[in-house]
Short mmCIF file of C-alpha atoms and ligand atoms in Angstrom, two decimals:
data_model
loop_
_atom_site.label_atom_id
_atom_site.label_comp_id
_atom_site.label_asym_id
_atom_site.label_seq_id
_atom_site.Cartn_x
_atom_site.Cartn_y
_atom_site.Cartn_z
CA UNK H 256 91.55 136.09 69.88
CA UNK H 257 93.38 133.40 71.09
CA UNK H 258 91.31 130.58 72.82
CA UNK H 259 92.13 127.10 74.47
CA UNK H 260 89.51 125.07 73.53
CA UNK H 261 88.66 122.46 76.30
CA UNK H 262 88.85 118.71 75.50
CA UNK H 263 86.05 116.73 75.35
CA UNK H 264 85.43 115.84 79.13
CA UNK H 265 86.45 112.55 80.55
CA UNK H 266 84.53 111.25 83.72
CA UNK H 267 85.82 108.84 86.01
CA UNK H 268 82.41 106.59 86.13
CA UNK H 269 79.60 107.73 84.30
CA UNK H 270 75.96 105.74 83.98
CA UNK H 271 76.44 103.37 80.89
CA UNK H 272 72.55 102.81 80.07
CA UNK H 273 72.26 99.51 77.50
CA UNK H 274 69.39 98.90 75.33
CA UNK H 275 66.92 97.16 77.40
CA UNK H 276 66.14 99.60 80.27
CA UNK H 277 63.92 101.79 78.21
CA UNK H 278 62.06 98.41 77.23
CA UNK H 279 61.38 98.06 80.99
CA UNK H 280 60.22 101.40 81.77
CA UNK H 281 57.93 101.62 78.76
CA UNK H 282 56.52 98.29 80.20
CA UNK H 283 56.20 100.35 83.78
CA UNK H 284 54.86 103.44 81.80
CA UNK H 285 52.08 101.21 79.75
CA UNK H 286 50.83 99.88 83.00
CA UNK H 287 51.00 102.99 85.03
CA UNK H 288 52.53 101.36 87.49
CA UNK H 289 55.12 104.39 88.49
CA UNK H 290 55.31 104.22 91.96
CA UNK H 291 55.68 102.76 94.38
CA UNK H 292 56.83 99.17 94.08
CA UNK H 293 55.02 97.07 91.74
CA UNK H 294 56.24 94.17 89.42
CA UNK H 295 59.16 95.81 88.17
CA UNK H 296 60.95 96.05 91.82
CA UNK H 297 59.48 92.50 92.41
CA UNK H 298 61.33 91.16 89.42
CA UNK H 299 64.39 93.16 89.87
CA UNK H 300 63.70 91.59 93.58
CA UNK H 301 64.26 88.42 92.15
CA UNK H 302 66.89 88.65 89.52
CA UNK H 303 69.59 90.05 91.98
CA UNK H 304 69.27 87.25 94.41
CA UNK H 305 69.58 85.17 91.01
CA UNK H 306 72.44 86.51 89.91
CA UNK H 307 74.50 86.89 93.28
CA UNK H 308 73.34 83.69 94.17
CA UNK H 309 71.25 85.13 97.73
CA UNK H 310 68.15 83.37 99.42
CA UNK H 311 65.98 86.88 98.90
CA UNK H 312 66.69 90.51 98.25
CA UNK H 313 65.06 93.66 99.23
CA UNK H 314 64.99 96.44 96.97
CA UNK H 315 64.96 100.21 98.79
CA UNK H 316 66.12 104.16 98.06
CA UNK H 317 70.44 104.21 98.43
CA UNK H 318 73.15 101.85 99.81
CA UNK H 319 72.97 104.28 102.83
CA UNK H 320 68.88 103.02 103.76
CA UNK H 321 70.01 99.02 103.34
CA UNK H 322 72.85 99.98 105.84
CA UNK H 323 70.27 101.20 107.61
CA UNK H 324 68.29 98.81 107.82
CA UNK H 325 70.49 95.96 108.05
CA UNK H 326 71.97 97.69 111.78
CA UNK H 327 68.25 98.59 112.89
CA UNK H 328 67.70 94.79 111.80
CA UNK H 329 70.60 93.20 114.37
CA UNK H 330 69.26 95.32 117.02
CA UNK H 331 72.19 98.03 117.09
CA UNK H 332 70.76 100.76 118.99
CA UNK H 333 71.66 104.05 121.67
CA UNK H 334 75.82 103.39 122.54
CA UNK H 335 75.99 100.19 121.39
CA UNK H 336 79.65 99.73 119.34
CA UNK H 337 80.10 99.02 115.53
CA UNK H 338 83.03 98.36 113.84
CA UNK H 339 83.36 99.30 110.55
CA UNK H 340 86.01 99.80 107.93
CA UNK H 341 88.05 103.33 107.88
CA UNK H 342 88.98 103.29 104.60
CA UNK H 343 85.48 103.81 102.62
CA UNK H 344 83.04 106.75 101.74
CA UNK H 345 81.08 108.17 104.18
CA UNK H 346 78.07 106.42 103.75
CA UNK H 347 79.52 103.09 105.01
CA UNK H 348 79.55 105.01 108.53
CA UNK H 349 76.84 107.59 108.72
CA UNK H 350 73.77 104.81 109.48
CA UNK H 351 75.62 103.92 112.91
CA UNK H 352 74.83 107.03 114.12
CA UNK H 353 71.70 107.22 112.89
CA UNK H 354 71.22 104.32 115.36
CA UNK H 355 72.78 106.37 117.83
CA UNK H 356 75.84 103.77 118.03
CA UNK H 357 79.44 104.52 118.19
CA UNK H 358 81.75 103.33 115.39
CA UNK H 359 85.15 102.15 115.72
CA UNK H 360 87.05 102.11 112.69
CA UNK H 361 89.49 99.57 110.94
CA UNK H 362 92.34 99.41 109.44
CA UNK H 363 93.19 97.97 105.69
CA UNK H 364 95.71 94.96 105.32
CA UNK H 365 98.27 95.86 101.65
CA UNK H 366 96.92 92.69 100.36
CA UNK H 367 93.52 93.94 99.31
CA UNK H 368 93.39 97.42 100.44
CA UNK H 369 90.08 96.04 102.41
CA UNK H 370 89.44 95.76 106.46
CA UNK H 371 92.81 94.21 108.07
CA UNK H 372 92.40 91.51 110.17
CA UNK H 373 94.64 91.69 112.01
CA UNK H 374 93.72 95.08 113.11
CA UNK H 375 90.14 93.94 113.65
CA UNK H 376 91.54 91.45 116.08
CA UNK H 377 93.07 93.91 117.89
CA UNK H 378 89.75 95.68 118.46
CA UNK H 379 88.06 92.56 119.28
CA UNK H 380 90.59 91.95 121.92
CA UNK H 381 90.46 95.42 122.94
CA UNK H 382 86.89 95.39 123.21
CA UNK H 383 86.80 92.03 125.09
CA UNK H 384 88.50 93.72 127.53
CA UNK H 385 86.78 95.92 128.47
CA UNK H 386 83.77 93.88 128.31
CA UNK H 387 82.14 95.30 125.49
CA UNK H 388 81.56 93.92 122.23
CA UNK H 389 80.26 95.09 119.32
CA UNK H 390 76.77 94.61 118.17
CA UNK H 391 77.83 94.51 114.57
CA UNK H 392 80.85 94.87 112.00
CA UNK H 393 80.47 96.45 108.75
CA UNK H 394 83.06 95.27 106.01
CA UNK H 395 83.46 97.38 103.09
CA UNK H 396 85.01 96.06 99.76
CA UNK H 397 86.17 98.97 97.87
CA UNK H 398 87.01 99.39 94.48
CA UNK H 399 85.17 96.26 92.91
CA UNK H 400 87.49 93.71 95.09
CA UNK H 401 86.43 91.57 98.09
CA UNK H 402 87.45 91.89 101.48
CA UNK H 403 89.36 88.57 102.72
CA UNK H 404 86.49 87.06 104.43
CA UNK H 405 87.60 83.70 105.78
CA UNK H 406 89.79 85.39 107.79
CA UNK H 407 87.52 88.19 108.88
CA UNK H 408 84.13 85.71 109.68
CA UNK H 409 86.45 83.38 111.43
CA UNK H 410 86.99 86.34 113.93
CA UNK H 411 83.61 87.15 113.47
CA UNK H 412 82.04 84.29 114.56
CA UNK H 413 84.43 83.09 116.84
CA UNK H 414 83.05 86.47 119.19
CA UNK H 415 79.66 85.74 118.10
CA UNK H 416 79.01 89.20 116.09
CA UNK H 417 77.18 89.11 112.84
CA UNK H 418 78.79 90.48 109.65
CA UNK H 419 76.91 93.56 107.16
CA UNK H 420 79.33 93.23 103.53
CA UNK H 421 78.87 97.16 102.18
CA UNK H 422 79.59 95.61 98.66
CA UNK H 423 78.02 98.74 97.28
CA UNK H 424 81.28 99.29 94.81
CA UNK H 425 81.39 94.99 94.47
CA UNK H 426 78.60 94.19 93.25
CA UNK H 427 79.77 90.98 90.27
CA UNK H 428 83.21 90.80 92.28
CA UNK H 429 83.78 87.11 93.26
CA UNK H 430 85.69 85.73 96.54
CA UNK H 431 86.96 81.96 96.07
CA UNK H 432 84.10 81.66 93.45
CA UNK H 433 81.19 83.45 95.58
CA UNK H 434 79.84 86.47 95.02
CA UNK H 435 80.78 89.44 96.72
CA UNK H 436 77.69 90.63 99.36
CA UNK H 437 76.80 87.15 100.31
CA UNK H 438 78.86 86.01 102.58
CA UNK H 439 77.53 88.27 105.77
CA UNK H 440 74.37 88.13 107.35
CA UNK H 441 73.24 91.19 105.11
CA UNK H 442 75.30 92.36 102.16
CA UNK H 443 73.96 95.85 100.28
CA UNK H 444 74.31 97.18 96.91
CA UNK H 445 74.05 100.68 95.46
CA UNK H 446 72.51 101.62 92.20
CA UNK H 447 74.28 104.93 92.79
CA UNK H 448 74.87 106.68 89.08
CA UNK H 449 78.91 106.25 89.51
CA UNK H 450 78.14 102.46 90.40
CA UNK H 451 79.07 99.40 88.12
CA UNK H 452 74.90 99.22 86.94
CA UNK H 453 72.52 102.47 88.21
CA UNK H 454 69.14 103.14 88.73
CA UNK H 455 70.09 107.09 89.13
CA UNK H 456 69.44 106.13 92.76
CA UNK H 457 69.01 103.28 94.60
CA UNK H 458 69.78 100.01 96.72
CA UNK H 459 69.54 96.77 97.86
CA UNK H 460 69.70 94.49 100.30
CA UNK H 461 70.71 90.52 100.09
CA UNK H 462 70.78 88.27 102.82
CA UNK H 463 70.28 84.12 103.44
CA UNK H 464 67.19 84.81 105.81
CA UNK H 465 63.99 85.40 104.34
CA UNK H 466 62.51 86.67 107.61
CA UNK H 467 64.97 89.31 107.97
CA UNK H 468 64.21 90.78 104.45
CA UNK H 469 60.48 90.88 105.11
CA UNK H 470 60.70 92.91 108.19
CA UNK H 471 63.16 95.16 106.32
CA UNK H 472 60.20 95.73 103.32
CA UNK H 473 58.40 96.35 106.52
CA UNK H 474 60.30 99.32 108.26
CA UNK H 475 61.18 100.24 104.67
CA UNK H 476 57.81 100.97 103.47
CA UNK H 477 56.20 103.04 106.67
CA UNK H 478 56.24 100.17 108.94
CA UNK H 479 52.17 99.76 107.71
CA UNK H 480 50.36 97.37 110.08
CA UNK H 481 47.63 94.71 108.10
CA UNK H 482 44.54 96.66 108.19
CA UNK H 483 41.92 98.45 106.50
CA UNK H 484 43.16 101.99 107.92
CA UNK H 485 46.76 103.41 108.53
CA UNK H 486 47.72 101.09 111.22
CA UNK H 487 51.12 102.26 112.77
CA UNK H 488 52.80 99.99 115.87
CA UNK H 489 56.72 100.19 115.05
CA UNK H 490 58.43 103.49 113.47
CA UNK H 491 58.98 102.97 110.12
CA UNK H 492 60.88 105.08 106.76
CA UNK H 493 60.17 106.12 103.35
CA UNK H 494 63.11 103.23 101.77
CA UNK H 495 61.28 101.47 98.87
CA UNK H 496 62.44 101.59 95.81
CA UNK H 497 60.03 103.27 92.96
CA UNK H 498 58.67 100.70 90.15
CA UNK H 499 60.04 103.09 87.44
CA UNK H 500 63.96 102.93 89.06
CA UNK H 501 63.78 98.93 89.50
CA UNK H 502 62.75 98.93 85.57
CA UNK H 503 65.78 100.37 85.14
CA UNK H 504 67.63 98.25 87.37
CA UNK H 505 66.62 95.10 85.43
CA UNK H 506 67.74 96.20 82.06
CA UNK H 507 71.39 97.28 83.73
CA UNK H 508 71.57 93.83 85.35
CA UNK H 509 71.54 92.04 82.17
CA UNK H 510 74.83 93.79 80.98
CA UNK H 511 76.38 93.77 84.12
CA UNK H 512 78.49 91.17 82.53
CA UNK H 513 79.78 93.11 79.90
CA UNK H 514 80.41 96.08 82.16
CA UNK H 515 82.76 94.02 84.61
CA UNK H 516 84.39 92.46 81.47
CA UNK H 517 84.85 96.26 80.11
CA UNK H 518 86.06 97.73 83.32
CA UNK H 519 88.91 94.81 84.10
CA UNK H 520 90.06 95.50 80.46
CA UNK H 521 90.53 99.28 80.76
CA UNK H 522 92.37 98.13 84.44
CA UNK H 523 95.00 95.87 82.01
CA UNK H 524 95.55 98.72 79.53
CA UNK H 525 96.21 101.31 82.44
CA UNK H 526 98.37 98.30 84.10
CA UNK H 527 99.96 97.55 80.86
CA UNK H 528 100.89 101.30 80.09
CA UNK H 529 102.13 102.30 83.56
CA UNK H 530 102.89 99.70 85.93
CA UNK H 531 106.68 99.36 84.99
CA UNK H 532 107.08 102.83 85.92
CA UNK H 533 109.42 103.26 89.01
CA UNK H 534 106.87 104.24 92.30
CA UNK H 535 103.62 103.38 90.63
CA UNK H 536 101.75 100.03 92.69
CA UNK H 537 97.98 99.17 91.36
CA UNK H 538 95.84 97.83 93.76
CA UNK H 539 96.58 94.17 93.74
CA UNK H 540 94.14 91.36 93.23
CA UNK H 541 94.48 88.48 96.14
CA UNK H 542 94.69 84.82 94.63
CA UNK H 543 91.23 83.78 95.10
CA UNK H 544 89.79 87.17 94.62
CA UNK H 545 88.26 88.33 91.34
CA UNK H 546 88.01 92.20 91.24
CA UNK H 547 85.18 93.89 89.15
CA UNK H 548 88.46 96.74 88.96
CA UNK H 549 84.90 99.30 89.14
CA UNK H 550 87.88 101.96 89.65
CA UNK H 551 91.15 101.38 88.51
CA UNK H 552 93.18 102.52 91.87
CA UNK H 553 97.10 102.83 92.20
CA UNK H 554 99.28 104.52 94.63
CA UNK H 555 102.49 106.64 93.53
CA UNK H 556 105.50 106.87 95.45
CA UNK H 557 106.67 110.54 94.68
CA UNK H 558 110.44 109.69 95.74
CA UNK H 559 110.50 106.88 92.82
CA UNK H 560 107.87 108.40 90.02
CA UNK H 561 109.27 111.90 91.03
CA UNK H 562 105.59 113.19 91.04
CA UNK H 563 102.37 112.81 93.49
CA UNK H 564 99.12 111.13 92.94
CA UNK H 565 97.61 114.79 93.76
CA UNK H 566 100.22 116.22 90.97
CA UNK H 567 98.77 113.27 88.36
CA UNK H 568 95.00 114.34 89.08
CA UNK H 569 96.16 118.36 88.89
CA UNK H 570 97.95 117.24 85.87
CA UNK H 571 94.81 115.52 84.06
CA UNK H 572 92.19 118.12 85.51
CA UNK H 573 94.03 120.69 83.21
CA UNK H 574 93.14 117.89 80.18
CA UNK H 575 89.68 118.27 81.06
CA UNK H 576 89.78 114.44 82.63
CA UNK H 577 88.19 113.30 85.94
CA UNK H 578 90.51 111.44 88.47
CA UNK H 579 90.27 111.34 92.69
CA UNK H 580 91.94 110.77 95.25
CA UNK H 581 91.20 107.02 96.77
CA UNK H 582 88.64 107.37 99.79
CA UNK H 583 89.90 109.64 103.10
CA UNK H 584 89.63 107.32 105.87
CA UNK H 585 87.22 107.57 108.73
CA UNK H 586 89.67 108.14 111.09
CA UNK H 587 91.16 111.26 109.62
CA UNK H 588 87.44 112.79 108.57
CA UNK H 589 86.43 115.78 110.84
CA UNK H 590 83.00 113.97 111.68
CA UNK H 591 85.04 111.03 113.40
CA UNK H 592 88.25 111.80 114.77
CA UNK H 593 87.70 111.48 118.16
CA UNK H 594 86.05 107.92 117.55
CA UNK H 595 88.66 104.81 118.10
CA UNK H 596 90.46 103.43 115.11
CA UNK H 597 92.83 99.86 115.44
CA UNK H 598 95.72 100.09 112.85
CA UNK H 599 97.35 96.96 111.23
CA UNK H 600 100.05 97.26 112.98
CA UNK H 601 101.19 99.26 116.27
CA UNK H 602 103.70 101.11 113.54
CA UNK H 603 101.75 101.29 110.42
CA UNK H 604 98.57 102.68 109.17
CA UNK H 605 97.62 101.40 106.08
CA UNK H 606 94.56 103.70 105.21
CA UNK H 607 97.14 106.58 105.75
CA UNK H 608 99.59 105.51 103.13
CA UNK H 609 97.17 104.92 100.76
CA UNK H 610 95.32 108.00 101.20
CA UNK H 611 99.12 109.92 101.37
CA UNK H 612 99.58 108.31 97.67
CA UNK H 613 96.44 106.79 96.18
CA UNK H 614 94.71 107.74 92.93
CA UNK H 615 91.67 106.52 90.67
CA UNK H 616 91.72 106.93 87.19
CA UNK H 617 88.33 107.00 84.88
CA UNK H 618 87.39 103.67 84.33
CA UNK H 619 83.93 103.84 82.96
CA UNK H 620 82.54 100.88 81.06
CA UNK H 621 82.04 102.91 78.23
CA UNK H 622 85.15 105.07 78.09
CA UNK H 623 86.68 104.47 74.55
CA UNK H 624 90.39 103.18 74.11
CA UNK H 625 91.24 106.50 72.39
CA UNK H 626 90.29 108.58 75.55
CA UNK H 627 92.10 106.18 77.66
CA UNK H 628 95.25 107.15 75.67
CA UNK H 629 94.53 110.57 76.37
CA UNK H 630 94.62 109.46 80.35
CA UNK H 631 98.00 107.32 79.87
CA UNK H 632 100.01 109.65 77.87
CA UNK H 633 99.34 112.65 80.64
CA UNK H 634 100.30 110.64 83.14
CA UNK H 635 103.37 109.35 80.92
CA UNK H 636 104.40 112.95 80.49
CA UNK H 637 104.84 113.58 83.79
CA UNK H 638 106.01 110.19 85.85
CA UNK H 639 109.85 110.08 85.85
CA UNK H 640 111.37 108.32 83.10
CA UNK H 641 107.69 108.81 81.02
CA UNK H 642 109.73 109.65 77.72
CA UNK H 643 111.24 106.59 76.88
C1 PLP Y 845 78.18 104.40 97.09
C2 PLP Y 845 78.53 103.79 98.39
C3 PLP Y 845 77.59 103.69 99.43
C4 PLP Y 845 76.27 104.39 99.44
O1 PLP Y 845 75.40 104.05 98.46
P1 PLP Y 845 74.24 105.10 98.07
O2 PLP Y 845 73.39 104.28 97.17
O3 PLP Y 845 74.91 106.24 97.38
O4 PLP Y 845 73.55 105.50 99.31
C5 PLP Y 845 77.96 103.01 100.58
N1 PLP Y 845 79.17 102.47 100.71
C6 PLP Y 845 80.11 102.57 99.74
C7 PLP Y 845 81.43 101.93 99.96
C8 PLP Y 845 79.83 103.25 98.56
O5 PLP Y 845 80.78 103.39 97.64
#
């Protein structure tokens, strides 16, 4: 009987667990100190703001509960406005309505992929207008690679409305030498299991004012009053982070390092393989910028490469390997079509043309050179001109 045996199975971003996280739980486990909090979220606490260089940070549950937290926090409540970036998951989004606000999406610029400003001028102007600003703006940096945010807090600040960075995929990514998540008045991270480090599940929250943060621990964990008894006088949420996850979090922060160095090296072997192929554009990397390249992204012109990025991922799904399509922007999503959306230009829609051509390959900090062959010589095999 005649079989095809499946490759081994290439993912796009699996955990890669290092050596010391298992020394932190054991330390969790040997103190019974499970959950929830405790000195292992304390410490991880600590070491994030270290290493992004942040005031304070606030560990909690997902990316989604900082976002959260960080709207509730600037007062954005029942039809207030929100900008936020269209080209990003769903999460980015989802906590403005849990606040009962409207969001207004945002173009991408070509330079970075990330919010346009131009486009979010437009909507400021738009907005001015008609006499209603928004109470916030969410920037998203996707892909490991900062927004351009001297141009987008100059706007920003010149209308007085206070920046959230989603630097969920970011985290390690530097913009003119700072890191990426600090330069808002909040910037969150996600220990999400595709994520540059993981926890399995989990987030965090950075900001400059220490305040802020401790009100957030507040709502986070029940919104408990001082008191003997269960004292309740503001509605609070389950958030925290559990001692146990935070353990882990500490020993994936020490290789975080490592990982970005891993993950821009597998970005240079795709790039090196397949960027001189007619139609094929990686995501570029803004002077200034320094990408963590957490997915390797490209877009593929099917008139020049003579293939689409949705034929490249059918192609590699029959090799048993993992690739996506780049995000779906907000605008397009069922949940948010009828919300507004400011293009980068009156004629062109960024977001749309990258959606229309874009592609991530696997780019896990541990997949071997030998598997990333595998990925390049599919993709070879197919693109115009790949038998040379
Ligand atoms: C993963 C992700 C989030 C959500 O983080 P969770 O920890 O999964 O809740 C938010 N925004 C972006 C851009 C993400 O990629």
């Amino acid at each position: 009987m005649l079989m095809k045996t499946l490759k081994k199975r290439i993912y796009l971003s699996p955990p890669h667990m290092g050596t010391e996280e298992l020394c932190f739980v054991e330390e969790a486990f040997q103190s019974n100190w499970i959950a929830p909090l405790g000195p292992q979220v304390d410490a991880f606490e600590k070491e994030m703001a270290q290493y992004v260089g942040a005031n304070e940070a606030a560990a909690v549950n997902s990316g989604t509960s900082a976002i959260h937290l960080a709207l509730r926090y600037l007062g954005v409540g029942q039809g207030d406005i929100v900008f936020c970036s269209t080209f990003t998951f769903v999460a980015s989004a989802n906590p403005i309505l849990y606040q009962g606000a409207i969001p207004v999406f945002i173009d991408s610029e070509p330079d970075s992929w990330n919010m346009s400003p131009s486009a979010l001028k437009s909507a400021f102007m738009y907005c001015e207008q008609a006499g209603r600003l928004p109470r916030a703006v969410i920037v998203v940096n996707m892909y490991g690679q900062s927004s351009n945010m001297t141009s987008i807090l100059q706007i920003c600040d010149r209308f007085g409305v206070p920046v959230i960075e989603d630097a969920a995929e970011s985290l390690g990514a530097l913009y003119n030498g700072k890191a990426s998540g600090t330069f808002g008045k909040f910037g969150i991270f996600s220990f999400n299991g595709n994520k540059i480090i993981t926890t399995s599940g989990g987030g965090m929250i950075v900001s400059g004012d220490r305040d802020a943060l401790n009100k957030i621990r507040f709502w986070a964990a029940q919104a408990r009053d001082e008191a003997l008894h269960y004292e309740h006088s503001e509605m609070g949420y389950n958030y925290r982070m559990s001692n146990i996850l935070a353990a882990i979090g500490r020993g994936q922060l020490q290789e975080i390092d490592k990982r970005i160095d891993a993950r821009r090296q597998i970005f240079h072997r795709y790039y090196s393989a397949l960027s001189a192929n007619d139609g094929i554009a990686f995501m570029p990397e803004p002077a200034g910028s320094k990408s963590t390249r957490w997915l390797t992204a490209l877009t593929v012109n099917p008139s020049l490469a003579g293939v689409s990025a949705t034929e490249i991922i059918e192609a590699l799904a029959e090799e048993n390997i993992e690739a996506r399509s780049v995000w779906k922007p907000m605008h397009l999503q069922p949940l948010y079509k009828q919300n507004a959306y400011f293009s980068h230009s009156p004629e062109m829609s960024i977001s749309d043309q990258l959606f229309n051509q874009g592609l991530c390959l696997p780019s896990g900090s541990n997949l071997s050179e030998d598997d990333q062959d595998r990925v390049i010589e599919c993709i070879k095999a197919i693109v115009k001109g790949g038998i040379r």
